[in-house]
mmCIF file of C-alpha atoms in Angstrom:
data_model
loop_
_atom_site.group_PDB
_atom_site.id
_atom_site.type_symbol
_atom_site.label_atom_id
_atom_site.label_comp_id
_atom_site.label_asym_id
_atom_site.label_seq_id
_atom_site.Cartn_x
_atom_site.Cartn_y
_atom_site.Cartn_z
ATOM 1 C CA MET A 1 123.007 64.147 177.739
ATOM 2 C CA PRO A 2 119.655 62.726 176.557
ATOM 3 C CA PRO A 3 116.969 62.338 179.232
ATOM 4 C CA ARG A 4 116.780 58.921 180.866
ATOM 5 C CA HIS A 5 113.982 56.735 179.550
ATOM 6 C CA GLN A 6 111.400 55.848 182.169
ATOM 7 C CA LEU A 7 109.511 52.559 181.885
ATOM 8 C CA THR A 8 105.746 52.826 181.747
ATOM 9 C CA ASP A 9 103.471 50.786 183.972
ATOM 10 C CA ALA A 10 102.663 48.478 181.070
ATOM 11 C CA GLU A 11 106.347 47.836 180.381
ATOM 12 C CA ARG A 12 107.027 47.178 184.062
ATOM 13 C CA ALA A 13 104.089 44.788 184.198
ATOM 14 C CA ARG A 14 105.368 43.047 181.055
ATOM 15 C CA VAL A 15 108.859 42.643 182.540
ATOM 16 C CA GLN A 16 107.416 41.329 185.807
ATOM 17 C CA TYR A 17 105.179 38.915 183.860
ATOM 18 C CA VAL A 18 108.129 37.605 181.866
ATOM 19 C CA ARG A 19 110.162 37.107 185.033
ATOM 20 C CA ASP A 20 107.265 35.281 186.720
ATOM 21 C CA GLU A 21 106.847 33.062 183.645
ATOM 22 C CA LYS A 22 110.524 32.204 183.615
ATOM 23 C CA LYS A 23 110.525 31.499 187.355
ATOM 24 C CA GLN A 24 107.436 29.309 186.988
ATOM 25 C CA CYS A 25 109.039 27.343 184.133
ATOM 26 C CA LEU A 26 112.194 26.845 186.174
ATOM 27 C CA ASP A 27 110.147 25.722 189.202
ATOM 28 C CA GLN A 28 108.247 23.240 187.043
ATOM 29 C CA GLU A 29 111.508 21.892 185.627
ATOM 30 C CA VAL A 30 112.950 21.476 189.130
ATOM 31 C CA GLN A 31 109.756 19.765 190.256
ATOM 32 C CA ARG A 32 109.889 17.363 187.296
ATOM 33 C CA GLN A 33 113.498 16.546 188.027
ATOM 34 C CA THR A 34 112.664 15.961 191.713
ATOM 35 C CA GLN A 35 109.763 13.676 190.853
ATOM 36 C CA TYR A 36 111.920 11.781 188.417
ATOM 37 C CA GLU A 37 114.665 11.307 191.002
ATOM 38 C CA GLU A 38 112.139 10.143 193.602
ATOM 39 C CA THR A 39 110.597 7.681 191.139
ATOM 40 C CA ARG A 40 114.027 6.433 190.137
ATOM 41 C CA ARG A 41 115.095 6.056 193.766
ATOM 42 C CA ALA A 42 111.917 4.131 194.596
ATOM 43 C CA ARG A 43 112.433 1.880 191.560
ATOM 44 C CA LEU A 44 116.000 1.207 192.587
ATOM 45 C CA ASP A 45 114.889 0.389 196.143
ATOM 46 C CA VAL A 46 112.282 -2.068 194.835
ATOM 47 C CA GLU A 47 114.866 -3.615 192.531
ATOM 48 C CA ALA A 48 117.367 -3.934 195.392
ATOM 49 C CA GLN A 49 114.725 -5.562 197.636
ATOM 50 C CA ARG A 50 113.780 -7.966 194.868
ATOM 51 C CA ARG A 51 117.411 -8.910 194.308
ATOM 52 C CA LYS A 52 117.844 -9.418 198.041
ATOM 53 C CA GLU A 53 114.834 -11.777 198.117
ATOM 54 C CA ASN A 54 116.101 -13.622 195.041
ATOM 55 C CA ARG A 55 119.508 -14.074 196.654
ATOM 56 C CA ALA A 56 117.838 -15.427 199.791
ATOM 57 C CA GLN A 57 115.795 -17.887 197.712
ATOM 58 C CA ASP A 58 118.901 -18.865 195.776
ATOM 59 C CA GLU A 59 120.730 -19.586 199.012
ATOM 60 C CA ILE A 60 117.816 -21.760 200.229
ATOM 61 C CA GLN A 61 117.716 -23.616 196.940
ATOM 62 C CA GLN A 62 121.479 -24.106 196.923
ATOM 63 C CA ALA A 63 121.313 -25.535 200.427
ATOM 64 C CA TRP A 64 118.502 -27.893 199.396
ATOM 65 C CA LEU A 65 120.422 -28.959 196.286
ATOM 66 C CA GLN A 66 123.507 -29.579 198.382
ATOM 67 C CA GLN A 67 121.483 -31.756 200.761
ATOM 68 C CA GLN A 68 120.036 -33.641 197.801
ATOM 69 C CA ALA A 69 123.499 -34.182 196.395
ATOM 70 C CA LEU A 70 124.762 -35.511 199.720
ATOM 71 C CA ARG A 71 121.764 -37.858 200.019
ATOM 72 C CA GLN A 72 122.266 -39.098 196.444
ATOM 73 C CA GLN A 73 125.944 -39.627 197.091
ATOM 74 C CA ALA A 74 125.146 -41.641 200.240
ATOM 75 C CA LEU A 75 122.615 -43.759 198.345
ATOM 76 C CA ARG A 76 125.043 -44.409 195.483
ATOM 77 C CA GLU A 77 127.745 -45.487 197.912
ATOM 78 C CA GLU A 78 125.367 -48.082 199.411
ATOM 79 C CA GLU A 79 124.131 -49.496 196.069
ATOM 80 C CA ASN A 80 125.830 -52.507 194.488
ATOM 81 C CA GLU A 81 126.949 -52.992 190.901
ATOM 82 C CA GLU A 82 123.645 -54.394 189.620
ATOM 83 C CA GLU A 83 121.625 -51.535 191.144
ATOM 84 C CA ARG A 84 124.051 -49.012 189.656
ATOM 85 C CA ARG A 85 123.730 -50.532 186.183
ATOM 86 C CA ALA A 86 119.928 -50.599 186.447
ATOM 87 C CA ARG A 87 119.889 -46.939 187.500
ATOM 88 C CA LEU A 88 122.100 -45.880 184.605
ATOM 89 C CA ARG A 89 119.919 -47.844 182.125
ATOM 90 C CA ASP A 90 116.751 -46.153 183.404
ATOM 91 C CA GLN A 91 118.414 -42.717 183.223
ATOM 92 C CA ALA A 92 119.600 -43.339 179.661
ATOM 93 C CA LYS A 93 116.102 -44.458 178.589
ATOM 94 C CA ARG A 94 114.526 -41.323 180.034
ATOM 95 C CA GLN A 95 117.042 -39.030 178.304
ATOM 96 C CA GLN A 96 116.632 -40.895 175.007
ATOM 97 C CA ALA A 97 112.858 -40.529 175.205
ATOM 98 C CA VAL A 98 113.144 -36.772 175.765
ATOM 99 C CA ARG A 99 115.700 -36.209 173.016
ATOM 100 C CA SER A 100 113.858 -38.390 170.502
ATOM 101 C CA THR A 101 111.197 -35.699 170.201
ATOM 102 C CA GLU A 102 113.665 -33.093 168.837
ATOM 103 C CA THR A 103 116.501 -33.044 166.346
ATOM 104 C CA ALA A 104 120.058 -32.129 167.232
ATOM 105 C CA ASN A 105 120.086 -28.822 165.353
ATOM 106 C CA GLU A 106 116.773 -27.686 166.788
ATOM 107 C CA ARG A 107 117.874 -28.586 170.286
ATOM 108 C CA ARG A 108 121.199 -26.758 169.946
ATOM 109 C CA THR A 109 119.690 -23.719 168.239
ATOM 110 C CA GLU A 110 116.838 -23.355 170.678
ATOM 111 C CA GLU A 111 119.066 -23.820 173.710
ATOM 112 C CA ASP A 112 121.661 -21.323 172.446
ATOM 113 C CA ARG A 113 119.028 -18.783 171.516
ATOM 114 C CA ALA A 114 117.181 -19.036 174.839
ATOM 115 C CA SER A 115 120.408 -18.834 176.798
ATOM 116 C CA ARG A 116 121.690 -15.865 174.787
ATOM 117 C CA ILE A 117 118.397 -13.987 175.083
ATOM 118 C CA MET A 118 118.285 -14.542 178.830
ATOM 119 C CA VAL A 119 121.881 -13.444 179.358
ATOM 120 C CA ASP A 120 121.488 -10.358 177.129
ATOM 121 C CA ALA A 121 118.240 -9.384 178.817
ATOM 122 C CA MET A 122 119.748 -9.644 182.286
ATOM 123 C CA ARG A 123 122.871 -7.731 181.296
ATOM 124 C CA HIS A 124 120.940 -4.929 179.578
ATOM 125 C CA GLN A 125 118.514 -4.708 182.469
ATOM 126 C CA VAL A 126 121.326 -4.336 184.984
ATOM 127 C CA LEU A 127 123.088 -1.723 182.835
ATOM 128 C CA ARG A 128 119.938 0.313 182.217
ATOM 129 C CA VAL A 129 119.060 0.339 185.927
ATOM 130 C CA GLN A 130 122.529 1.563 186.860
ATOM 131 C CA GLN A 131 122.534 4.371 184.284
ATOM 132 C CA THR A 132 121.980 7.977 185.355
ATOM 133 C CA VAL A 133 119.951 10.528 183.405
ATOM 134 C CA GLU A 134 123.086 12.000 181.800
ATOM 135 C CA GLU A 135 124.374 8.546 180.808
ATOM 136 C CA ARG A 136 120.994 7.631 179.309
ATOM 137 C CA MET A 137 120.894 10.858 177.288
ATOM 138 C CA SER A 138 124.504 10.354 176.203
ATOM 139 C CA ARG A 139 123.770 6.794 175.097
ATOM 140 C CA ALA A 140 120.764 7.947 173.096
ATOM 141 C CA MET A 141 122.848 10.663 171.446
ATOM 142 C CA VAL A 142 125.633 8.213 170.563
ATOM 143 C CA ASP A 143 123.108 5.803 169.051
ATOM 144 C CA ARG A 144 121.568 8.604 167.019
ATOM 145 C CA LEU A 145 124.965 9.800 165.760
ATOM 146 C CA ARG A 146 126.001 6.249 164.891
ATOM 147 C CA HIS A 147 122.787 5.797 162.934
ATOM 148 C CA GLN A 148 123.338 9.101 161.104
ATOM 149 C CA MET A 149 126.931 8.170 160.212
ATOM 150 C CA ARG A 150 125.745 4.823 158.896
ATOM 151 C CA LEU A 151 123.164 6.607 156.744
ATOM 152 C CA VAL A 152 125.789 9.079 155.457
ATOM 153 C CA ASP A 153 128.160 6.270 154.432
ATOM 154 C CA GLU A 154 125.448 4.528 152.416
ATOM 155 C CA THR A 155 125.647 4.572 148.648
ATOM 156 C CA HIS A 156 122.731 5.418 146.417
ATOM 157 C CA GLU A 157 122.020 1.748 145.742
ATOM 158 C CA GLU A 158 122.112 0.913 149.479
ATOM 159 C CA VAL A 159 119.693 3.749 150.198
ATOM 160 C CA GLU A 160 117.264 2.489 147.583
ATOM 161 C CA VAL A 161 117.508 -1.063 148.935
ATOM 162 C CA ARG A 162 116.952 0.076 152.516
ATOM 163 C CA ARG A 163 113.949 2.176 151.568
ATOM 164 C CA GLU A 164 112.454 -0.688 149.579
ATOM 165 C CA ILE A 165 112.946 -3.099 152.493
ATOM 166 C CA ASN A 166 111.346 -0.642 154.911
ATOM 167 C CA ARG A 167 108.461 0.003 152.555
ATOM 168 C CA GLN A 168 107.869 -3.729 152.058
ATOM 169 C CA HIS A 169 108.117 -4.351 155.798
ATOM 170 C CA THR A 170 105.593 -1.569 156.493
ATOM 171 C CA VAL A 171 103.210 -2.885 153.824
ATOM 172 C CA ASN A 172 103.389 -6.427 155.180
ATOM 173 C CA TYR A 173 102.945 -5.266 158.759
ATOM 174 C CA ARG A 174 99.930 -3.110 157.945
ATOM 175 C CA ALA A 175 98.402 -5.828 155.787
ATOM 176 C CA ALA A 176 98.679 -8.343 158.632
ATOM 177 C CA GLU A 177 97.320 -6.091 161.363
ATOM 178 C CA LYS A 178 93.672 -6.174 162.333
ATOM 179 C CA GLU A 179 91.203 -3.306 162.316
ATOM 180 C CA GLU A 180 91.471 -2.876 166.095
ATOM 181 C CA GLU A 181 95.288 -2.782 165.879
ATOM 182 C CA ARG A 182 95.122 -0.246 163.039
ATOM 183 C CA GLU A 183 92.857 2.039 165.027
ATOM 184 C CA GLU A 184 95.094 1.674 168.063
ATOM 185 C CA ARG A 185 98.203 2.498 165.988
ATOM 186 C CA ARG A 186 96.579 5.602 164.505
ATOM 187 C CA ALA A 187 95.463 6.776 167.919
ATOM 188 C CA GLU A 188 98.974 6.243 169.268
ATOM 189 C CA ASN A 189 100.511 8.189 166.370
ATOM 190 C CA GLN A 190 98.046 11.029 166.882
ATOM 191 C CA PHE A 191 98.849 11.095 170.590
ATOM 192 C CA GLN A 192 102.603 11.226 169.860
ATOM 193 C CA MET A 193 102.112 14.078 167.389
ATOM 194 C CA GLU A 194 100.096 16.027 169.937
ATOM 195 C CA LEU A 195 102.821 15.515 172.533
ATOM 196 C CA LEU A 196 105.475 16.735 170.095
ATOM 197 C CA ARG A 197 103.355 19.755 169.164
ATOM 198 C CA GLU A 198 102.787 20.655 172.808
ATOM 199 C CA GLU A 199 106.487 20.279 173.589
ATOM 200 C CA ARG A 200 107.430 22.468 170.626
ATOM 201 C CA GLU A 201 104.929 25.145 171.620
ATOM 202 C CA GLU A 202 106.207 25.072 175.203
ATOM 203 C CA ASN A 203 109.812 25.459 174.053
ATOM 204 C CA GLU A 204 108.868 28.347 171.771
ATOM 205 C CA LYS A 205 106.961 30.027 174.589
ATOM 206 C CA LEU A 206 109.909 29.663 176.945
ATOM 207 C CA LEU A 207 112.287 31.003 174.284
ATOM 208 C CA ARG A 208 110.063 34.037 173.665
ATOM 209 C CA ALA A 209 109.906 34.734 177.392
ATOM 210 C CA MET A 210 113.691 34.512 177.722
ATOM 211 C CA ASN A 211 114.185 36.800 174.706
ATOM 212 C CA ALA A 212 111.713 39.317 176.112
ATOM 213 C CA LEU A 213 113.497 39.264 179.456
ATOM 214 C CA GLU A 214 116.880 39.775 177.819
ATOM 215 C CA HIS A 215 115.422 42.582 175.698
ATOM 216 C CA ALA A 216 114.069 44.279 178.814
ATOM 217 C CA GLU A 217 117.457 43.956 180.514
ATOM 218 C CA ILE A 218 119.147 45.463 177.452
ATOM 219 C CA ILE A 219 116.725 48.395 177.536
ATOM 220 C CA LEU A 220 117.424 48.949 181.226
ATOM 221 C CA ALA A 221 121.171 48.832 180.606
ATOM 222 C CA ALA A 222 120.870 51.259 177.689
ATOM 223 C CA CYS A 223 118.939 53.726 179.872
ATOM 224 C CA LYS A 224 121.681 53.900 182.451
ATOM 225 C CA THR A 225 123.865 56.977 182.653
ATOM 226 C CA LEU A 226 127.016 56.573 180.587
ATOM 227 C CA ALA A 227 130.397 57.737 181.762
ATOM 228 C CA SER A 228 131.684 60.915 180.184
ATOM 229 C CA GLU A 229 133.678 60.286 177.024
ATOM 230 C CA ASP A 230 136.016 63.112 177.986
ATOM 231 C CA ARG A 231 137.464 60.903 180.705
ATOM 232 C CA VAL A 232 138.579 58.270 178.225
ATOM 233 C CA LEU A 233 142.309 58.526 177.508
ATOM 234 C CA LEU A 234 143.061 58.348 173.772
ATOM 235 C CA HIS A 235 146.394 57.197 172.341
ATOM 236 C CA ASP A 236 147.652 60.094 170.257
ATOM 237 C CA CYS A 237 151.014 60.103 168.464
ATOM 238 C CA GLY A 238 150.705 63.742 167.466
ATOM 239 C CA LYS A 239 150.901 65.248 164.011
ATOM 240 C CA MET A 240 153.276 64.106 161.272
ATOM 241 C CA THR A 241 155.438 67.211 161.381
ATOM 242 C CA VAL A 242 158.844 65.849 162.425
ATOM 243 C CA THR A 243 161.273 65.596 159.516
ATOM 244 C CA CYS A 244 164.311 63.311 159.469
ATOM 245 C CA GLY A 245 167.509 65.307 159.076
ATOM 246 C CA GLU A 246 169.124 62.695 156.819
ATOM 247 C CA CYS A 247 166.469 61.537 154.384
ATOM 248 C CA ASN A 248 163.747 64.188 154.945
ATOM 249 C CA ALA A 249 161.190 61.490 155.794
ATOM 250 C CA ARG A 250 158.202 62.779 157.740
ATOM 251 C CA ASN A 251 157.444 61.091 161.089
ATOM 252 C CA LEU A 252 154.933 61.504 163.894
ATOM 253 C CA GLN A 253 155.727 63.535 166.978
ATOM 254 C CA GLY A 254 155.287 60.503 169.231
ATOM 255 C CA GLU A 255 157.863 58.583 167.191
ATOM 256 C CA ARG A 256 160.695 61.060 167.879
ATOM 257 C CA PRO A 257 163.553 59.185 169.659
ATOM 258 C CA THR A 258 165.676 60.748 172.363
ATOM 259 C CA ASP A 259 168.707 61.055 170.043
ATOM 260 C CA ASN A 260 166.601 62.470 167.176
ATOM 261 C CA LYS A 261 167.774 59.628 164.915
ATOM 262 C CA PHE A 262 164.969 57.610 163.353
ATOM 263 C CA THR A 263 165.072 53.875 162.752
ATOM 264 C CA GLN A 264 162.138 53.296 160.429
ATOM 265 C CA CYS A 265 163.474 55.317 157.515
ATOM 266 C CA TRP A 266 167.276 54.811 157.508
ATOM 267 C CA VAL A 267 168.113 52.679 160.626
ATOM 268 C CA LYS A 268 170.016 55.473 162.363
ATOM 269 C CA GLY A 269 172.424 56.026 159.443
ATOM 270 C CA LYS A 270 173.168 52.358 158.661
ATOM 271 C CA VAL A 271 171.230 52.431 155.371
ATOM 272 C CA ILE A 272 172.371 54.955 152.792
ATOM 273 C CA LEU A 273 170.514 54.784 149.501
ATOM 274 C CA PRO A 274 171.995 56.378 146.396
ATOM 275 C CA THR A 275 170.142 59.195 144.755
ATOM 276 C CA PRO A 276 167.730 57.719 142.189
ATOM 277 C CA LYS A 277 168.296 58.569 138.554
ATOM 278 C CA GLU A 278 165.903 60.827 136.781
ATOM 279 C CA CYS A 279 163.112 59.159 134.895
ATOM 280 C CA PRO A 280 163.802 59.410 131.122
ATOM 281 C CA HIS A 281 161.534 61.037 128.573
ATOM 282 C CA PRO A 282 158.823 60.385 127.462
ATOM 283 C CA LEU A 283 158.124 57.980 130.372
ATOM 284 C CA VAL A 284 158.153 60.766 132.984
ATOM 285 C CA GLU A 285 155.562 62.785 131.041
ATOM 286 C CA LEU A 286 153.352 59.700 130.627
ATOM 287 C CA LEU A 287 153.438 58.908 134.338
ATOM 288 C CA GLN A 288 152.846 62.541 135.378
ATOM 289 C CA ASN A 289 149.994 63.035 132.885
ATOM 290 C CA ASP A 290 151.940 65.676 130.950
ATOM 291 C CA HIS A 291 151.860 63.767 127.652
ATOM 292 C CA PRO A 292 149.033 64.010 125.088
ATOM 293 C CA LYS A 293 148.636 60.230 125.159
ATOM 294 C CA ALA A 294 149.045 59.785 128.932
ATOM 295 C CA ILE A 295 145.420 58.662 129.483
ATOM 296 C CA ALA A 296 145.633 56.033 126.726
ATOM 297 C CA PHE A 297 148.981 54.877 128.107
ATOM 298 C CA MET A 298 147.629 54.414 131.654
ATOM 299 C CA THR A 299 144.633 52.511 130.264
ATOM 300 C CA LYS A 300 146.892 50.008 128.435
ATOM 301 C CA ILE A 301 149.950 50.227 130.689
ATOM 302 C CA ARG A 302 150.166 46.458 131.205
ATOM 303 C CA ASN A 303 150.092 45.876 127.433
ATOM 304 C CA TYR A 304 152.856 48.432 126.891
ATOM 305 C CA ASN A 305 154.918 46.855 129.674
ATOM 306 C CA SER A 306 154.535 43.315 128.252
ATOM 307 C CA ALA A 307 155.303 44.504 124.718
ATOM 308 C CA HIS A 308 158.697 45.922 125.788
ATOM 309 C CA ALA A 309 159.631 43.189 128.307
ATOM 310 C CA PHE A 310 162.795 41.116 127.849
ATOM 311 C CA ALA A 311 161.260 37.828 129.048
ATOM 312 C CA SER A 312 157.868 36.314 129.811
ATOM 313 C CA LEU A 313 156.691 35.372 133.300
ATOM 314 C CA VAL A 314 156.180 31.612 133.734
ATOM 315 C CA ALA A 315 154.452 30.152 136.794
ATOM 316 C CA ASN A 316 151.985 27.447 137.731
ATOM 317 C CA ILE A 317 148.749 29.378 138.362
ATOM 318 C CA SER A 318 146.625 27.651 141.005
ATOM 319 C CA SER A 319 143.002 28.776 140.846
ATOM 320 C CA PRO A 320 141.010 28.929 144.096
ATOM 321 C CA PRO A 321 139.018 25.718 144.674
ATOM 322 C CA ARG A 322 135.795 27.526 145.634
ATOM 323 C CA ARG A 323 133.842 30.604 144.721
ATOM 324 C CA GLY A 324 134.879 34.013 145.984
ATOM 325 C CA PRO A 325 136.868 37.116 145.059
ATOM 326 C CA TYR A 326 139.611 36.696 142.499
ATOM 327 C CA CYS A 327 142.940 35.751 144.038
ATOM 328 C CA PHE A 328 146.163 35.389 142.031
ATOM 329 C CA ARG A 329 147.799 32.257 143.428
ATOM 330 C CA ILE A 330 151.089 30.729 142.277
ATOM 331 C CA HIS A 331 152.139 27.172 143.080
ATOM 332 C CA GLY A 332 155.840 26.368 142.878
ATOM 333 C CA GLN A 333 158.598 28.507 141.388
ATOM 334 C CA VAL A 334 158.300 31.724 139.396
ATOM 335 C CA TYR A 335 160.836 32.323 136.639
ATOM 336 C CA HIS A 336 161.335 34.300 133.442
ATOM 337 C CA ASN A 337 161.279 32.443 130.160
ATOM 338 C CA THR A 338 163.249 33.404 127.065
ATOM 339 C CA LYS A 339 164.118 31.383 123.998
ATOM 340 C CA PRO A 340 167.410 31.189 122.100
ATOM 341 C CA PHE A 341 167.743 33.614 119.200
ATOM 342 C CA GLY A 342 168.593 32.223 115.796
ATOM 343 C CA PRO A 343 168.264 32.903 112.080
ATOM 344 C CA ASN A 344 164.463 32.289 112.158
ATOM 345 C CA THR A 345 162.910 35.769 112.486
ATOM 346 C CA ASN A 346 159.284 34.893 111.691
ATOM 347 C CA ASN A 347 157.875 35.140 115.223
ATOM 348 C CA LEU A 348 159.964 37.510 117.333
ATOM 349 C CA ARG A 349 158.863 38.208 120.903
ATOM 350 C CA TYR A 350 160.300 39.722 124.090
ATOM 351 C CA ALA A 351 164.143 39.768 123.995
ATOM 352 C CA ASP A 352 164.190 38.765 120.304
ATOM 353 C CA LEU A 353 162.910 42.231 119.381
ATOM 354 C CA TYR A 354 166.098 43.867 120.668
ATOM 355 C CA PHE A 355 168.264 41.834 118.268
ATOM 356 C CA VAL A 356 166.662 43.591 115.290
ATOM 357 C CA ASP A 357 166.406 47.265 114.416
ATOM 358 C CA ALA A 358 163.764 49.576 115.892
ATOM 359 C CA ALA A 359 161.553 49.701 112.792
ATOM 360 C CA GLN A 360 161.340 45.918 112.478
ATOM 361 C CA ALA A 361 160.677 45.553 116.220
ATOM 362 C CA SER A 362 157.843 48.100 116.058
ATOM 363 C CA GLU A 363 156.364 46.213 113.122
ATOM 364 C CA PHE A 364 156.285 42.941 115.103
ATOM 365 C CA ARG A 365 154.760 44.674 118.141
ATOM 366 C CA ALA A 366 152.049 46.315 116.028
ATOM 367 C CA LEU A 367 151.082 42.994 114.411
ATOM 368 C CA SER A 368 150.780 41.177 117.756
ATOM 369 C CA THR A 369 147.160 40.519 118.775
ATOM 370 C CA SER A 370 147.994 41.002 122.471
ATOM 371 C CA ASN A 371 148.853 44.659 121.775
ATOM 372 C CA GLY A 372 145.476 45.551 120.351
ATOM 373 C CA GLY A 373 144.456 49.108 121.173
ATOM 374 C CA CYS A 374 148.039 50.312 121.706
ATOM 375 C CA CYS A 375 149.395 53.322 119.827
ATOM 376 C CA ARG A 376 152.184 52.383 117.417
ATOM 377 C CA ASN A 377 153.863 55.815 117.553
ATOM 378 C CA LEU A 378 153.947 55.687 121.345
ATOM 379 C CA MET A 379 155.441 52.192 121.225
ATOM 380 C CA GLU A 380 158.158 53.466 118.877
ATOM 381 C CA GLU A 381 158.955 56.292 121.310
ATOM 382 C CA LEU A 382 159.228 53.849 124.217
ATOM 383 C CA ASP A 383 161.420 51.507 122.157
ATOM 384 C CA ALA A 384 163.749 54.381 121.260
ATOM 385 C CA MET A 385 163.932 55.377 124.941
ATOM 386 C CA LEU A 386 164.906 51.828 125.994
ATOM 387 C CA ARG A 387 167.501 51.497 123.257
ATOM 388 C CA GLU A 388 169.068 54.758 124.397
ATOM 389 C CA LYS A 389 168.801 54.540 128.210
ATOM 390 C CA ASN A 390 168.603 50.831 129.078
ATOM 391 C CA SER A 391 171.960 49.109 129.613
ATOM 392 C CA TYR A 392 170.584 45.626 128.813
ATOM 393 C CA VAL A 393 169.676 46.688 125.263
ATOM 394 C CA ALA A 394 173.348 47.478 124.595
ATOM 395 C CA ILE A 395 174.259 43.946 125.697
ATOM 396 C CA TYR A 396 171.753 42.526 123.231
ATOM 397 C CA LYS A 397 173.303 44.662 120.455
ATOM 398 C CA ILE A 398 176.723 43.188 121.183
ATOM 399 C CA MET A 399 175.213 39.682 121.149
ATOM 400 C CA LEU A 400 173.674 40.468 117.763
ATOM 401 C CA GLN A 401 177.081 41.374 116.355
ATOM 402 C CA VAL A 402 178.512 38.096 117.672
ATOM 403 C CA LEU A 403 175.684 36.087 116.081
ATOM 404 C CA GLU A 404 176.104 37.850 112.757
ATOM 405 C CA GLU A 405 179.796 36.969 112.708
ATOM 406 C CA GLU A 406 179.019 33.321 113.487
ATOM 407 C CA TYR A 407 176.388 33.025 110.736
ATOM 408 C CA ARG A 408 178.618 34.537 108.063
#
């Protein structure tokens, strides 16, 4: 076991310094949150007191208005018809004099605008006062995301128009501002940049302190004494020395069943496979590297296989949409394609080659550009093997005799 690493005094002092820095940062954050809550609570108390005073004043004013209404109602009940008509004429003249100074549209627009602004201001003020810190941060985040989504959905022309409008607005605003306003704006921008820089440096400092603390904790954990690996229990199935008595398949010792009948190889005797036939010559020598041309055959084995196939593979190849390793993907059905054989023997391929004799078939295979690099003698040997051993070739021979009789 390697000796346990002991921390030096400098490392201990560094760890203690990092912990003190982290604790100080957390204390400052708690203090800021406490001050904010106290300020918010005081603001809410002032707002509640102000609303209470406003409600009291509203009640006094409503009582006074109610008294005025009762007094006016009593006076109007005592007045006669001539006094009533004179009062209405004076009231109409006063209203006409006031309204003569403004047009109808201006009056309606100004009244609607003032009323809407007042209502919106009161509603927003009430909502903002009632919001908590989390709700305010959530609202700011939603507004920022909504603005980003609106910018993402913009087309190129809309982006150019928006930038031009902003640029023109900025130019007009800066052209209209005075020298004192310009200096004040620059000072404000510089102050904001300094605040952002200080906040970024503080966050980086806090992140470095947290990383250093985590690194120190990792070092301490790595220096602890590890448990002995000899106590760890390993799952071991044993060696692959158990042979099935039926199919001679080799199995692991841990896989031996109680009845000594295996399931993975022959399903306890339910699956009985016939003895495979021996591989014909010269294919067995080519596959076992006992043929002089075995290396060339294995290099072009796909070309040899396609040259002696009975049908072509047809499928809808779907290429991967993105970059990455090659993946052979097929969309839809996979089937073998073969064409009807007839008297036209100019371009024979696949099953057509088994309707003609071996020499003519070898000639067509040798002239095919897809078989470039293949040995013609080896192709003739493989063709002779298929014509002798393959049962499907005999069927094609019988079909050839039938076609010859029909074309006579």
